[in-house]
PDB file of C-alpha atoms and ligand atoms in Angstrom:
ATOM      1  CA  MET A  40     -76.191 -75.824  27.702  1.00  0.00           C
ATOM      2  CA  ARG A  41     -79.155 -76.257  29.967  1.00  0.00           C
ATOM      3  CA  LEU A  42     -82.662 -74.848  30.112  1.00  0.00           C
ATOM      4  CA  SER A  43     -83.694 -73.107  33.304  1.00  0.00           C
ATOM      5  CA  GLY A  44     -85.887 -74.888  35.840  1.00  0.00           C
ATOM      6  CA  GLY A  45     -88.643 -72.419  35.010  1.00  0.00           C
ATOM      7  CA  VAL A  46     -89.379 -74.256  31.777  1.00  0.00           C
ATOM      8  CA  GLU A  47     -90.642 -77.304  33.673  1.00  0.00           C
ATOM      9  CA  ALA A  48     -92.872 -75.221  35.964  1.00  0.00           C
ATOM     10  CA  ALA A  49     -94.211 -73.091  33.084  1.00  0.00           C
ATOM     11  CA  LEU A  50     -95.047 -76.132  30.958  1.00  0.00           C
ATOM     12  CA  HIS A  51     -96.775 -77.869  33.859  1.00  0.00           C
ATOM     13  CA  CYS A  52     -98.832 -74.717  34.532  1.00  0.00           C
ATOM     14  CA  CYS A  53     -99.840 -74.436  30.891  1.00  0.00           C
ATOM     15  CA  VAL A  54    -100.893 -78.078  30.763  1.00  0.00           C
ATOM     16  CA  VAL A  55    -103.041 -77.561  33.870  1.00  0.00           C
ATOM     17  CA  LEU A  56    -104.566 -74.456  32.266  1.00  0.00           C
ATOM     18  CA  THR A  57    -105.564 -76.510  29.188  1.00  0.00           C
ATOM     19  CA  ALA A  58    -108.067 -78.272  31.452  1.00  0.00           C
ATOM     20  CA  ALA A  59    -109.154 -75.343  33.632  1.00  0.00           C
ATOM     21  CA  THR A  60    -112.641 -73.940  33.093  1.00  0.00           C
ATOM     22  CA  GLU A  61    -112.145 -70.931  35.380  1.00  0.00           C
ATOM     23  CA  PRO A  62    -109.229 -68.492  35.856  1.00  0.00           C
ATOM     24  CA  VAL A  63    -106.628 -69.989  38.214  1.00  0.00           C
ATOM     25  CA  PRO A  64    -104.936 -67.687  40.749  1.00  0.00           C
ATOM     26  CA  ALA A  65    -101.137 -67.654  40.621  1.00  0.00           C
ATOM     27  CA  ALA A  66    -100.954 -68.586  44.321  1.00  0.00           C
ATOM     28  CA  ARG A  67    -103.054 -71.682  43.636  1.00  0.00           C
ATOM     29  CA  LEU A  68    -100.771 -72.772  40.761  1.00  0.00           C
ATOM     30  CA  ALA A  69     -97.752 -72.324  43.038  1.00  0.00           C
ATOM     31  CA  GLU A  70     -99.361 -74.339  45.839  1.00  0.00           C
ATOM     32  CA  LEU A  71    -100.405 -77.094  43.418  1.00  0.00           C
ATOM     33  CA  HIS A  72     -96.827 -77.469  42.167  1.00  0.00           C
ATOM     34  CA  GLY A  73     -95.195 -77.122  45.579  1.00  0.00           C
ATOM     35  CA  VAL A  74     -93.114 -74.127  44.472  1.00  0.00           C
ATOM     36  CA  SER A  75     -92.867 -70.645  45.947  1.00  0.00           C
ATOM     37  CA  ALA A  76     -95.315 -68.015  44.719  1.00  0.00           C
ATOM     38  CA  THR A  77     -92.470 -65.582  43.965  1.00  0.00           C
ATOM     39  CA  TYR A  78     -90.656 -68.160  41.851  1.00  0.00           C
ATOM     40  CA  LEU A  79     -93.746 -69.041  39.864  1.00  0.00           C
ATOM     41  CA  ALA A  80     -94.884 -65.416  39.490  1.00  0.00           C
ATOM     42  CA  LYS A  81     -91.752 -64.665  37.493  1.00  0.00           C
ATOM     43  CA  HIS A  82     -92.502 -67.439  35.020  1.00  0.00           C
ATOM     44  CA  LEU A  83     -96.218 -66.668  34.795  1.00  0.00           C
ATOM     45  CA  GLN A  84     -95.290 -63.068  33.992  1.00  0.00           C
ATOM     46  CA  ALA A  85     -92.996 -64.333  31.234  1.00  0.00           C
ATOM     47  CA  LEU A  86     -95.899 -66.377  29.820  1.00  0.00           C
ATOM     48  CA  SER A  87     -98.069 -63.303  30.078  1.00  0.00           C
ATOM     49  CA  ARG A  88     -95.542 -61.069  28.286  1.00  0.00           C
ATOM     50  CA  ALA A  89     -95.441 -63.668  25.508  1.00  0.00           C
ATOM     51  CA  GLU A  90     -99.252 -63.472  25.373  1.00  0.00           C
ATOM     52  CA  LEU A  91     -99.739 -67.156  26.087  1.00  0.00           C
ATOM     53  CA  VAL A  92    -101.707 -66.496  29.281  1.00  0.00           C
ATOM     54  CA  HIS A  93    -103.419 -63.462  30.662  1.00  0.00           C
ATOM     55  CA  SER A  94    -104.478 -62.467  34.067  1.00  0.00           C
ATOM     56  CA  VAL A  95    -108.189 -61.942  34.671  1.00  0.00           C
ATOM     57  CA  GLN A  96    -108.719 -59.352  37.404  1.00  0.00           C
ATOM     58  CA  GLY A  97    -111.281 -59.479  40.183  1.00  0.00           C
ATOM     59  CA  LYS A  98    -112.562 -61.698  42.969  1.00  0.00           C
ATOM     60  CA  SER A  99    -112.509 -64.932  40.948  1.00  0.00           C
ATOM     61  CA  GLY A 100    -109.581 -63.741  38.884  1.00  0.00           C
ATOM     62  CA  GLY A 101    -106.490 -65.657  37.869  1.00  0.00           C
ATOM     63  CA  TYR A 102    -104.670 -66.913  34.828  1.00  0.00           C
ATOM     64  CA  VAL A 103    -106.280 -68.251  31.664  1.00  0.00           C
ATOM     65  CA  LEU A 104    -104.783 -69.248  28.323  1.00  0.00           C
ATOM     66  CA  THR A 105    -105.151 -66.538  25.691  1.00  0.00           C
ATOM     67  CA  ARG A 106    -105.937 -68.976  22.905  1.00  0.00           C
ATOM     68  CA  PRO A 107    -106.934 -72.592  22.300  1.00  0.00           C
ATOM     69  CA  PRO A 108    -104.258 -75.003  23.620  1.00  0.00           C
ATOM     70  CA  GLU A 109    -103.904 -76.490  20.124  1.00  0.00           C
ATOM     71  CA  GLU A 110    -102.472 -73.106  19.128  1.00  0.00           C
ATOM     72  CA  ILE A 111     -99.838 -72.891  21.853  1.00  0.00           C
ATOM     73  CA  THR A 112     -96.745 -74.941  21.138  1.00  0.00           C
ATOM     74  CA  THR A 113     -94.177 -76.275  23.559  1.00  0.00           C
ATOM     75  CA  LEU A 114     -91.746 -73.973  21.749  1.00  0.00           C
ATOM     76  CA  ASP A 115     -93.931 -70.941  22.551  1.00  0.00           C
ATOM     77  CA  VAL A 116     -93.662 -71.771  26.256  1.00  0.00           C
ATOM     78  CA  VAL A 117     -89.920 -72.525  26.139  1.00  0.00           C
ATOM     79  CA  GLU A 118     -89.209 -69.267  24.286  1.00  0.00           C
ATOM     80  CA  ALA A 119     -91.427 -67.310  26.668  1.00  0.00           C
ATOM     81  CA  VAL A 120     -89.346 -68.491  29.632  1.00  0.00           C
ATOM     82  CA  GLU A 121     -85.890 -68.673  28.034  1.00  0.00           C
ATOM     83  CA  GLY A 122     -86.153 -65.837  25.554  1.00  0.00           C
ATOM     84  CA  PRO A 123     -85.910 -66.307  21.786  1.00  0.00           C
ATOM     85  CA  ALA A 124     -82.100 -65.974  21.590  1.00  0.00           C
ATOM     86  CA  PRO A 125     -80.378 -68.637  19.472  1.00  0.00           C
ATOM     87  CA  THR A 126     -78.437 -71.381  21.284  1.00  0.00           C
ATOM     88  CA  PHE A 127     -75.289 -70.570  19.292  1.00  0.00           C
ATOM     89  CA  VAL A 128     -73.980 -67.067  18.873  1.00  0.00           C
ATOM     90  CA  CYS A 129     -71.055 -66.624  16.485  1.00  0.00           C
ATOM     91  CA  ALA A 130     -68.503 -64.073  17.658  1.00  0.00           C
ATOM     92  CA  GLU A 131     -66.858 -63.985  14.188  1.00  0.00           C
ATOM     93  CA  ILE A 132     -63.667 -65.628  15.351  1.00  0.00           C
ATOM     94  CA  ARG A 133     -62.705 -65.975  11.665  1.00  0.00           C
ATOM     95  CA  GLN A 134     -62.225 -62.199  11.535  1.00  0.00           C
ATOM     96  CA  ARG A 135     -59.608 -62.233  14.307  1.00  0.00           C
ATOM     97  CA  GLY A 136     -55.883 -62.875  14.335  1.00  0.00           C
ATOM     98  CA  PRO A 137     -53.164 -62.669  11.670  1.00  0.00           C
ATOM     99  CA  MET A 138     -55.094 -64.757   9.105  1.00  0.00           C
ATOM    100  CA  ALA A 139     -58.391 -62.941   9.664  1.00  0.00           C
ATOM    101  CA  ALA A 140     -60.905 -63.269   6.859  1.00  0.00           C
ATOM    102  CA  PRO A 141     -61.614 -59.801   5.435  1.00  0.00           C
ATOM    103  CA  PRO A 142     -65.057 -58.372   6.324  1.00  0.00           C
ATOM    104  CA  GLU A 143     -66.159 -58.465   2.678  1.00  0.00           C
ATOM    105  CA  ALA A 144     -65.648 -62.268   2.689  1.00  0.00           C
ATOM    106  CA  CYS A 145     -67.820 -62.576   5.795  1.00  0.00           C
ATOM    107  CA  THR A 146     -71.197 -61.312   4.664  1.00  0.00           C
ATOM    108  CA  ALA A 147     -72.679 -64.811   5.052  1.00  0.00           C
ATOM    109  CA  PRO A 148     -72.378 -66.948   8.213  1.00  0.00           C
ATOM    110  CA  CYS A 149     -69.455 -69.387   8.257  1.00  0.00           C
ATOM    111  CA  ALA A 150     -69.930 -73.124   7.746  1.00  0.00           C
ATOM    112  CA  ILE A 151     -69.687 -73.761  11.487  1.00  0.00           C
ATOM    113  CA  THR A 152     -72.406 -71.224  12.245  1.00  0.00           C
ATOM    114  CA  ARG A 153     -74.599 -72.752   9.563  1.00  0.00           C
ATOM    115  CA  ALA A 154     -74.271 -76.215  11.124  1.00  0.00           C
ATOM    116  CA  MET A 155     -75.062 -74.816  14.555  1.00  0.00           C
ATOM    117  CA  ILE A 156     -78.071 -72.881  13.255  1.00  0.00           C
ATOM    118  CA  ALA A 157     -79.410 -75.979  11.495  1.00  0.00           C
ATOM    119  CA  ALA A 158     -79.273 -77.888  14.786  1.00  0.00           C
ATOM    120  CA  ASP A 159     -80.949 -75.027  16.660  1.00  0.00           C
ATOM    121  CA  ARG A 160     -83.735 -75.096  14.054  1.00  0.00           C
ATOM    122  CA  ALA A 161     -84.154 -78.864  14.406  1.00  0.00           C
ATOM    123  CA  TRP A 162     -84.548 -78.435  18.174  1.00  0.00           C
ATOM    124  CA  ARG A 163     -87.127 -75.669  17.756  1.00  0.00           C
ATOM    125  CA  ALA A 164     -88.977 -77.590  15.041  1.00  0.00           C
ATOM    126  CA  ALA A 165     -89.357 -80.571  17.383  1.00  0.00           C
ATOM    127  CA  LEU A 166     -90.731 -78.310  20.131  1.00  0.00           C
ATOM    128  CA  ARG A 167     -93.049 -76.593  17.666  1.00  0.00           C
ATOM    129  CA  GLU A 168     -94.588 -79.923  16.654  1.00  0.00           C
ATOM    130  CA  VAL A 169     -96.038 -80.530  20.107  1.00  0.00           C
ATOM    131  CA  SER A 170     -98.862 -78.296  21.329  1.00  0.00           C
ATOM    132  CA  ILE A 171     -99.784 -77.981  24.985  1.00  0.00           C
ATOM    133  CA  ALA A 172    -103.086 -79.645  24.002  1.00  0.00           C
ATOM    134  CA  ASP A 173    -100.991 -82.641  22.871  1.00  0.00           C
ATOM    135  CA  LEU A 174     -99.168 -82.576  26.202  1.00  0.00           C
ATOM    136  CA  GLY A 175    -102.472 -82.500  28.088  1.00  0.00           C
ATOM    137  CA  ARG A 176    -103.724 -85.516  26.107  1.00  0.00           C
ATOM    138  CA  SER A 177    -100.495 -87.408  26.738  1.00  0.00           C
ATOM    139  CA  VAL A 178    -100.738 -86.732  30.469  1.00  0.00           C
ATOM    140  CA  ALA A 179    -104.316 -88.056  30.439  1.00  0.00           C
ATOM    141  CA  GLN A 180    -103.169 -91.209  28.608  1.00  0.00           C
ATOM    142  CA  ASP A 181    -100.259 -91.783  30.982  1.00  0.00           C
ATOM    143  CA  TYR A 182    -102.448 -92.155  34.041  1.00  0.00           C
ATOM    144  CA  GLU A 183    -105.422 -94.405  34.397  1.00  0.00           C
ATOM    145  CA  SER A 184    -107.373 -91.717  36.238  1.00  0.00           C
ATOM    146  CA  ASP A 185    -108.463 -88.311  34.923  1.00  0.00           C
ATOM    147  CA  VAL A 186    -105.570 -86.603  36.636  1.00  0.00           C
ATOM    148  CA  LEU A 187    -106.064 -83.186  35.006  1.00  0.00           C
ATOM    149  CA  GLY A 188    -109.762 -83.240  35.920  1.00  0.00           C
ATOM    150  CA  GLN A 189    -108.855 -84.011  39.521  1.00  0.00           C
ATOM    151  CA  ILE A 190    -106.298 -81.225  39.581  1.00  0.00           C
ATOM    152  CA  VAL A 191    -108.797 -78.761  38.125  1.00  0.00           C
ATOM    153  CA  GLY A 192    -111.298 -79.889  40.765  1.00  0.00           C
ATOM    154  CA  TRP A 193    -108.754 -79.144  43.473  1.00  0.00           C
ATOM    155  CA  LEU A 194    -107.976 -75.753  41.911  1.00  0.00           C
ATOM    156  CA  ALA A 195    -111.607 -74.646  41.691  1.00  0.00           C
ATOM    157  CA  PRO A 196    -112.677 -72.184  44.375  1.00  0.00           C
ATOM    158  CA  ALA A 197    -115.294 -73.563  46.773  1.00  0.00           C
ATOM    159  CA  GLU A 198    -118.860 -73.237  45.412  1.00  0.00           C
ATOM    160  CA  HIS A 199    -121.040 -70.504  46.846  1.00  0.00           C
TER     161      HIS A 199
ATOM    162  CA  MET B 162     -80.179 -71.504  26.791  1.00  0.00           C
ATOM    163  CA  ARG B 163     -76.932 -70.670  25.158  1.00  0.00           C
ATOM    164  CA  LEU B 164     -73.773 -72.555  24.279  1.00  0.00           C
ATOM    165  CA  SER B 165     -70.531 -71.229  25.669  1.00  0.00           C
ATOM    166  CA  GLY B 166     -68.177 -69.218  23.475  1.00  0.00           C
ATOM    167  CA  GLY B 167     -65.698 -72.075  23.695  1.00  0.00           C
ATOM    168  CA  VAL B 168     -67.752 -74.080  21.208  1.00  0.00           C
ATOM    169  CA  GLU B 169     -66.921 -71.631  18.408  1.00  0.00           C
ATOM    170  CA  ALA B 170     -63.198 -71.646  19.211  1.00  0.00           C
ATOM    171  CA  ALA B 171     -63.063 -75.442  19.604  1.00  0.00           C
ATOM    172  CA  LEU B 172     -64.839 -76.031  16.296  1.00  0.00           C
ATOM    173  CA  HIS B 173     -62.593 -73.571  14.460  1.00  0.00           C
ATOM    174  CA  CYS B 174     -59.502 -75.297  15.929  1.00  0.00           C
ATOM    175  CA  CYS B 175     -60.775 -78.725  14.884  1.00  0.00           C
ATOM    176  CA  VAL B 176     -61.487 -77.516  11.348  1.00  0.00           C
ATOM    177  CA  VAL B 177     -57.950 -76.111  11.115  1.00  0.00           C
ATOM    178  CA  LEU B 178     -56.575 -79.423  12.401  1.00  0.00           C
ATOM    179  CA  THR B 179     -58.412 -81.300   9.611  1.00  0.00           C
ATOM    180  CA  ALA B 180     -55.977 -79.627   7.193  1.00  0.00           C
ATOM    181  CA  ALA B 181     -52.812 -79.680   9.319  1.00  0.00           C
ATOM    182  CA  THR B 182     -50.057 -82.095   8.341  1.00  0.00           C
ATOM    183  CA  GLU B 183     -47.948 -81.508  11.452  1.00  0.00           C
ATOM    184  CA  PRO B 184     -48.831 -81.145  15.154  1.00  0.00           C
ATOM    185  CA  VAL B 185     -49.931 -77.573  15.901  1.00  0.00           C
ATOM    186  CA  PRO B 186     -48.820 -75.980  19.195  1.00  0.00           C
ATOM    187  CA  ALA B 187     -51.638 -74.643  21.378  1.00  0.00           C
ATOM    188  CA  ALA B 188     -49.996 -71.207  21.447  1.00  0.00           C
ATOM    189  CA  ARG B 189     -50.052 -71.085  17.647  1.00  0.00           C
ATOM    190  CA  LEU B 190     -53.786 -71.984  17.536  1.00  0.00           C
ATOM    191  CA  ALA B 191     -54.481 -69.230  20.063  1.00  0.00           C
ATOM    192  CA  GLU B 192     -52.479 -66.670  18.064  1.00  0.00           C
ATOM    193  CA  LEU B 193     -54.196 -67.709  14.820  1.00  0.00           C
ATOM    194  CA  HIS B 194     -57.637 -67.147  16.343  1.00  0.00           C
ATOM    195  CA  GLY B 195     -56.721 -63.992  18.213  1.00  0.00           C
ATOM    196  CA  VAL B 196     -57.695 -65.448  21.580  1.00  0.00           C
ATOM    197  CA  SER B 197     -55.674 -65.821  24.769  1.00  0.00           C
ATOM    198  CA  ALA B 198     -53.611 -68.971  25.215  1.00  0.00           C
ATOM    199  CA  THR B 199     -55.174 -69.616  28.635  1.00  0.00           C
ATOM    200  CA  TYR B 200     -58.692 -69.397  27.226  1.00  0.00           C
ATOM    201  CA  LEU B 201     -57.940 -71.758  24.371  1.00  0.00           C
ATOM    202  CA  ALA B 202     -55.922 -74.189  26.536  1.00  0.00           C
ATOM    203  CA  LYS B 203     -59.045 -74.924  28.554  1.00  0.00           C
ATOM    204  CA  HIS B 204     -61.001 -75.889  25.446  1.00  0.00           C
ATOM    205  CA  LEU B 205     -58.142 -77.850  23.874  1.00  0.00           C
ATOM    206  CA  GLN B 206     -57.889 -79.814  27.113  1.00  0.00           C
ATOM    207  CA  ALA B 207     -61.631 -80.542  26.911  1.00  0.00           C
ATOM    208  CA  LEU B 208     -61.126 -81.825  23.345  1.00  0.00           C
ATOM    209  CA  SER B 209     -58.218 -83.888  24.591  1.00  0.00           C
ATOM    210  CA  ARG B 210     -60.210 -85.381  27.479  1.00  0.00           C
ATOM    211  CA  ALA B 211     -62.897 -86.345  24.950  1.00  0.00           C
ATOM    212  CA  GLU B 212     -60.131 -88.016  22.895  1.00  0.00           C
ATOM    213  CA  LEU B 213     -60.795 -85.906  19.815  1.00  0.00           C
ATOM    214  CA  VAL B 214     -57.288 -84.436  19.810  1.00  0.00           C
ATOM    215  CA  HIS B 215     -54.092 -85.398  21.516  1.00  0.00           C
ATOM    216  CA  SER B 216     -50.983 -83.559  22.340  1.00  0.00           C
ATOM    217  CA  VAL B 217     -47.741 -84.748  20.742  1.00  0.00           C
ATOM    218  CA  GLN B 218     -44.787 -83.974  23.017  1.00  0.00           C
ATOM    219  CA  GLY B 219     -41.399 -82.709  21.963  1.00  0.00           C
ATOM    220  CA  LYS B 220     -39.729 -79.944  19.999  1.00  0.00           C
ATOM    221  CA  SER B 221     -42.157 -79.993  17.093  1.00  0.00           C
ATOM    222  CA  GLY B 222     -45.009 -81.069  19.332  1.00  0.00           C
ATOM    223  CA  GLY B 223     -48.560 -79.813  19.383  1.00  0.00           C
ATOM    224  CA  TYR B 224     -52.120 -80.954  18.831  1.00  0.00           C
ATOM    225  CA  VAL B 225     -53.288 -83.461  16.239  1.00  0.00           C
ATOM    226  CA  LEU B 226     -56.679 -85.079  15.664  1.00  0.00           C
ATOM    227  CA  THR B 227     -56.876 -88.582  17.126  1.00  0.00           C
ATOM    228  CA  ARG B 228     -58.858 -89.975  14.208  1.00  0.00           C
ATOM    229  CA  PRO B 229     -59.879 -89.141  10.632  1.00  0.00           C
ATOM    230  CA  PRO B 230     -61.981 -85.943  10.515  1.00  0.00           C
ATOM    231  CA  GLU B 231     -64.818 -87.899   8.863  1.00  0.00           C
ATOM    232  CA  GLU B 232     -65.136 -89.720  12.192  1.00  0.00           C
ATOM    233  CA  ILE B 233     -65.372 -86.638  14.391  1.00  0.00           C
ATOM    234  CA  THR B 234     -68.809 -85.061  14.403  1.00  0.00           C
ATOM    235  CA  THR B 235     -69.790 -81.526  15.287  1.00  0.00           C
ATOM    236  CA  LEU B 236     -71.696 -83.106  18.177  1.00  0.00           C
ATOM    237  CA  ASP B 237     -68.487 -84.726  19.482  1.00  0.00           C
ATOM    238  CA  VAL B 238     -66.875 -81.274  19.675  1.00  0.00           C
ATOM    239  CA  VAL B 239     -69.936 -79.585  21.201  1.00  0.00           C
ATOM    240  CA  GLU B 240     -70.261 -82.310  23.856  1.00  0.00           C
ATOM    241  CA  ALA B 241     -66.527 -82.188  24.594  1.00  0.00           C
ATOM    242  CA  VAL B 242     -66.784 -78.472  25.405  1.00  0.00           C
ATOM    243  CA  GLU B 243     -70.276 -78.342  26.946  1.00  0.00           C
ATOM    244  CA  GLY B 244     -70.412 -81.751  28.575  1.00  0.00           C
ATOM    245  CA  PRO B 245     -72.949 -84.417  27.622  1.00  0.00           C
ATOM    246  CA  ALA B 246     -75.687 -83.267  30.040  1.00  0.00           C
ATOM    247  CA  PRO B 247     -79.176 -83.045  28.523  1.00  0.00           C
ATOM    248  CA  THR B 248     -80.580 -79.580  27.796  1.00  0.00           C
ATOM    249  CA  PHE B 249     -83.680 -80.313  29.874  1.00  0.00           C
ATOM    250  CA  VAL B 250     -83.520 -81.791  33.336  1.00  0.00           C
ATOM    251  CA  CYS B 251     -86.839 -82.773  34.930  1.00  0.00           C
ATOM    252  CA  ALA B 252     -87.031 -82.054  38.647  1.00  0.00           C
ATOM    253  CA  GLU B 253     -90.182 -84.223  39.009  1.00  0.00           C
ATOM    254  CA  ILE B 254     -92.442 -81.294  39.748  1.00  0.00           C
ATOM    255  CA  ARG B 255     -95.388 -83.687  39.309  1.00  0.00           C
ATOM    256  CA  GLN B 256     -94.367 -85.377  42.580  1.00  0.00           C
ATOM    257  CA  ARG B 257     -94.684 -82.154  44.578  1.00  0.00           C
ATOM    258  CA  GLY B 258     -97.590 -80.391  46.196  1.00  0.00           C
ATOM    259  CA  PRO B 259    -101.010 -81.561  47.434  1.00  0.00           C
ATOM    260  CA  MET B 260    -101.905 -83.361  44.164  1.00  0.00           C
ATOM    261  CA  ALA B 261     -98.503 -85.045  43.826  1.00  0.00           C
ATOM    262  CA  ALA B 262     -98.428 -88.095  41.598  1.00  0.00           C
ATOM    263  CA  PRO B 263     -97.401 -91.129  43.685  1.00  0.00           C
ATOM    264  CA  PRO B 264     -93.865 -92.419  43.005  1.00  0.00           C
ATOM    265  CA  GLU B 265     -95.191 -95.715  41.594  1.00  0.00           C
ATOM    266  CA  ALA B 266     -97.021 -93.722  38.881  1.00  0.00           C
ATOM    267  CA  CYS B 267     -93.782 -91.923  37.980  1.00  0.00           C
ATOM    268  CA  THR B 268     -91.520 -94.713  36.837  1.00  0.00           C
ATOM    269  CA  ALA B 269     -91.556 -93.346  33.259  1.00  0.00           C
ATOM    270  CA  PRO B 270     -90.776 -89.724  32.319  1.00  0.00           C
ATOM    271  CA  CYS B 271     -93.788 -87.418  32.084  1.00  0.00           C
ATOM    272  CA  ALA B 272     -95.183 -86.253  28.730  1.00  0.00           C
ATOM    273  CA  ILE B 273     -93.449 -82.892  29.077  1.00  0.00           C
ATOM    274  CA  THR B 274     -90.069 -84.512  29.682  1.00  0.00           C
ATOM    275  CA  ARG B 275     -90.619 -86.782  26.682  1.00  0.00           C
ATOM    276  CA  ALA B 276     -91.285 -83.797  24.415  1.00  0.00           C
ATOM    277  CA  MET B 277     -88.209 -82.011  25.722  1.00  0.00           C
ATOM    278  CA  ILE B 278     -86.035 -85.114  25.286  1.00  0.00           C
ATOM    279  CA  ALA B 279     -87.282 -85.583  21.718  1.00  0.00           C
ATOM    280  CA  ALA B 280     -86.219 -82.023  20.914  1.00  0.00           C
ATOM    281  CA  ASP B 281     -82.832 -82.511  22.582  1.00  0.00           C
ATOM    282  CA  ARG B 282     -82.342 -85.624  20.432  1.00  0.00           C
ATOM    283  CA  ALA B 283     -83.291 -83.742  17.262  1.00  0.00           C
ATOM    284  CA  TRP B 284     -80.663 -81.101  18.096  1.00  0.00           C
ATOM    285  CA  ARG B 285     -77.974 -83.712  18.730  1.00  0.00           C
ATOM    286  CA  ALA B 286     -78.947 -85.688  15.619  1.00  0.00           C
ATOM    287  CA  ALA B 287     -78.478 -82.575  13.470  1.00  0.00           C
ATOM    288  CA  LEU B 288     -75.034 -81.969  14.998  1.00  0.00           C
ATOM    289  CA  ARG B 289     -74.110 -85.631  14.561  1.00  0.00           C
ATOM    290  CA  GLU B 290     -74.868 -85.469  10.843  1.00  0.00           C
ATOM    291  CA  VAL B 291     -72.064 -82.995  10.170  1.00  0.00           C
ATOM    292  CA  SER B 292     -68.462 -84.147  10.557  1.00  0.00           C
ATOM    293  CA  ILE B 293     -65.575 -81.747  10.966  1.00  0.00           C
ATOM    294  CA  ALA B 294     -64.391 -83.029   7.568  1.00  0.00           C
ATOM    295  CA  ASP B 295     -67.706 -81.715   6.166  1.00  0.00           C
ATOM    296  CA  LEU B 296     -67.088 -78.393   7.906  1.00  0.00           C
ATOM    297  CA  GLY B 297     -63.595 -78.207   6.414  1.00  0.00           C
ATOM    298  CA  ARG B 298     -64.976 -78.846   2.923  1.00  0.00           C
ATOM    299  CA  SER B 299     -67.681 -76.202   3.402  1.00  0.00           C
ATOM    300  CA  VAL B 300     -65.092 -73.649   4.510  1.00  0.00           C
ATOM    301  CA  ALA B 301     -63.029 -74.434   1.398  1.00  0.00           C
ATOM    302  CA  GLN B 302     -66.120 -73.976  -0.812  1.00  0.00           C
ATOM    303  CA  ASP B 303     -67.078 -70.701   0.867  1.00  0.00           C
ATOM    304  CA  TYR B 304     -63.887 -68.919  -0.092  1.00  0.00           C
ATOM    305  CA  GLU B 305     -62.402 -68.703  -3.532  1.00  0.00           C
ATOM    306  CA  SER B 306     -58.907 -69.260  -2.155  1.00  0.00           C
ATOM    307  CA  ASP B 307     -57.562 -72.327  -0.348  1.00  0.00           C
ATOM    308  CA  VAL B 308     -58.016 -70.661   2.998  1.00  0.00           C
ATOM    309  CA  LEU B 309     -57.279 -73.746   5.124  1.00  0.00           C
ATOM    310  CA  GLY B 310     -54.095 -74.401   3.125  1.00  0.00           C
ATOM    311  CA  GLN B 311     -52.982 -70.824   3.720  1.00  0.00           C
ATOM    312  CA  ILE B 312     -53.721 -71.099   7.432  1.00  0.00           C
ATOM    313  CA  VAL B 313     -51.804 -74.360   7.662  1.00  0.00           C
ATOM    314  CA  GLY B 314     -48.901 -72.691   5.834  1.00  0.00           C
ATOM    315  CA  TRP B 315     -48.916 -69.903   8.399  1.00  0.00           C
ATOM    316  CA  LEU B 316     -49.064 -72.446  11.256  1.00  0.00           C
ATOM    317  CA  ALA B 317     -46.132 -74.523  10.008  1.00  0.00           C
ATOM    318  CA  PRO B 318     -42.882 -73.947  11.890  1.00  0.00           C
ATOM    319  CA  ALA B 319     -40.119 -72.341   9.785  1.00  0.00           C
ATOM    320  CA  GLU B 320     -38.117 -74.904   7.791  1.00  0.00           C
ATOM    321  CA  HIS B 321     -34.662 -75.854   9.057  1.00  0.00           C
TER     322      HIS B 321
HETATM  323  S1  LIG C 599     -66.756 -67.325  12.600  1.00  0.00           S
HETATM  324 FE1  LIG C 599     -68.149 -67.787  14.182  1.00  0.00          FE
HETATM  325  S2  LIG C 599     -68.556 -69.876  13.964  1.00  0.00           S
HETATM  326 FE2  LIG C 599     -67.166 -69.432  12.366  1.00  0.00          FE
HETATM  327  S1  LIG C 600     -92.487 -83.867  36.088  1.00  0.00           S
HETATM  328 FE1  LIG C 600     -90.732 -82.942  35.227  1.00  0.00          FE
HETATM  329  S2  LIG C 600     -91.392 -82.288  33.298  1.00  0.00           S
HETATM  330 FE2  LIG C 600     -93.126 -83.237  34.148  1.00  0.00          FE
END
């Protein structure tokens, strides 16, 4: 079970956007991260569909966060990219074969499903605890320099 | 991110084996669960490689658990089938592009990786808390009848 590579790119973009003061064009985010524009566009569109970012049109257009970064969790970003589907899907194997449990005994999920769902919830709860604002602060603490400020400086269009 | 269907089959087999008093042939486990022998063989072999079950040879041979079911966790079974690889793999996107962090600043995982690893650990911790003995007891409590006993009765080879 492995998350797609898009999760890393999407989270890095969101963390950069926590510090941005102007809309950031998709092409600029792709260049910054050394990934192809097509690849990143797909993930930015997923973030947009999930209403975590939106695209401002026009000459100095680009992506902005739709709400304060304290209100966007790591889970929001992961689910935007991966979809909200649970990690474990029960195919009701207990209802197959010669000793199949009758349907009326299977109105509630089986013990195995319950254990798997509990673990899925623990994973999501851990991701929900960390906002992208938290991630931005941790990045700032990790480096001695104001790395997000420098990145935002690089992203900014030349002054007129 | 989704677990393979084999996890459900492997867990159901292990729970059945918690109640078995004799080795259970792979073909019989497949028939019980209404799945193909080839499909199940793959997952039983994964359980065997992980040393959770072993195959007893001979006329009344078949699979048995290698240790008490209290000592086999749901996580052991999930990792046997899925492999132990982490759910999030960082491709060091921070070291790409024009604002790449220098390698000497990247000796520790980035804040995003740390959040993802913490969530992965929470998922595994939840799965580690539940043994297959616990699952067997929950199954017994879910049904009014001794369902595992009945299944084991069905699995037993005819008396001689
Ligand atoms: S019937 Fe699906 S996990 Fe038990
Ligand atoms: S560099 Fe990989 S998650 Fe940050």
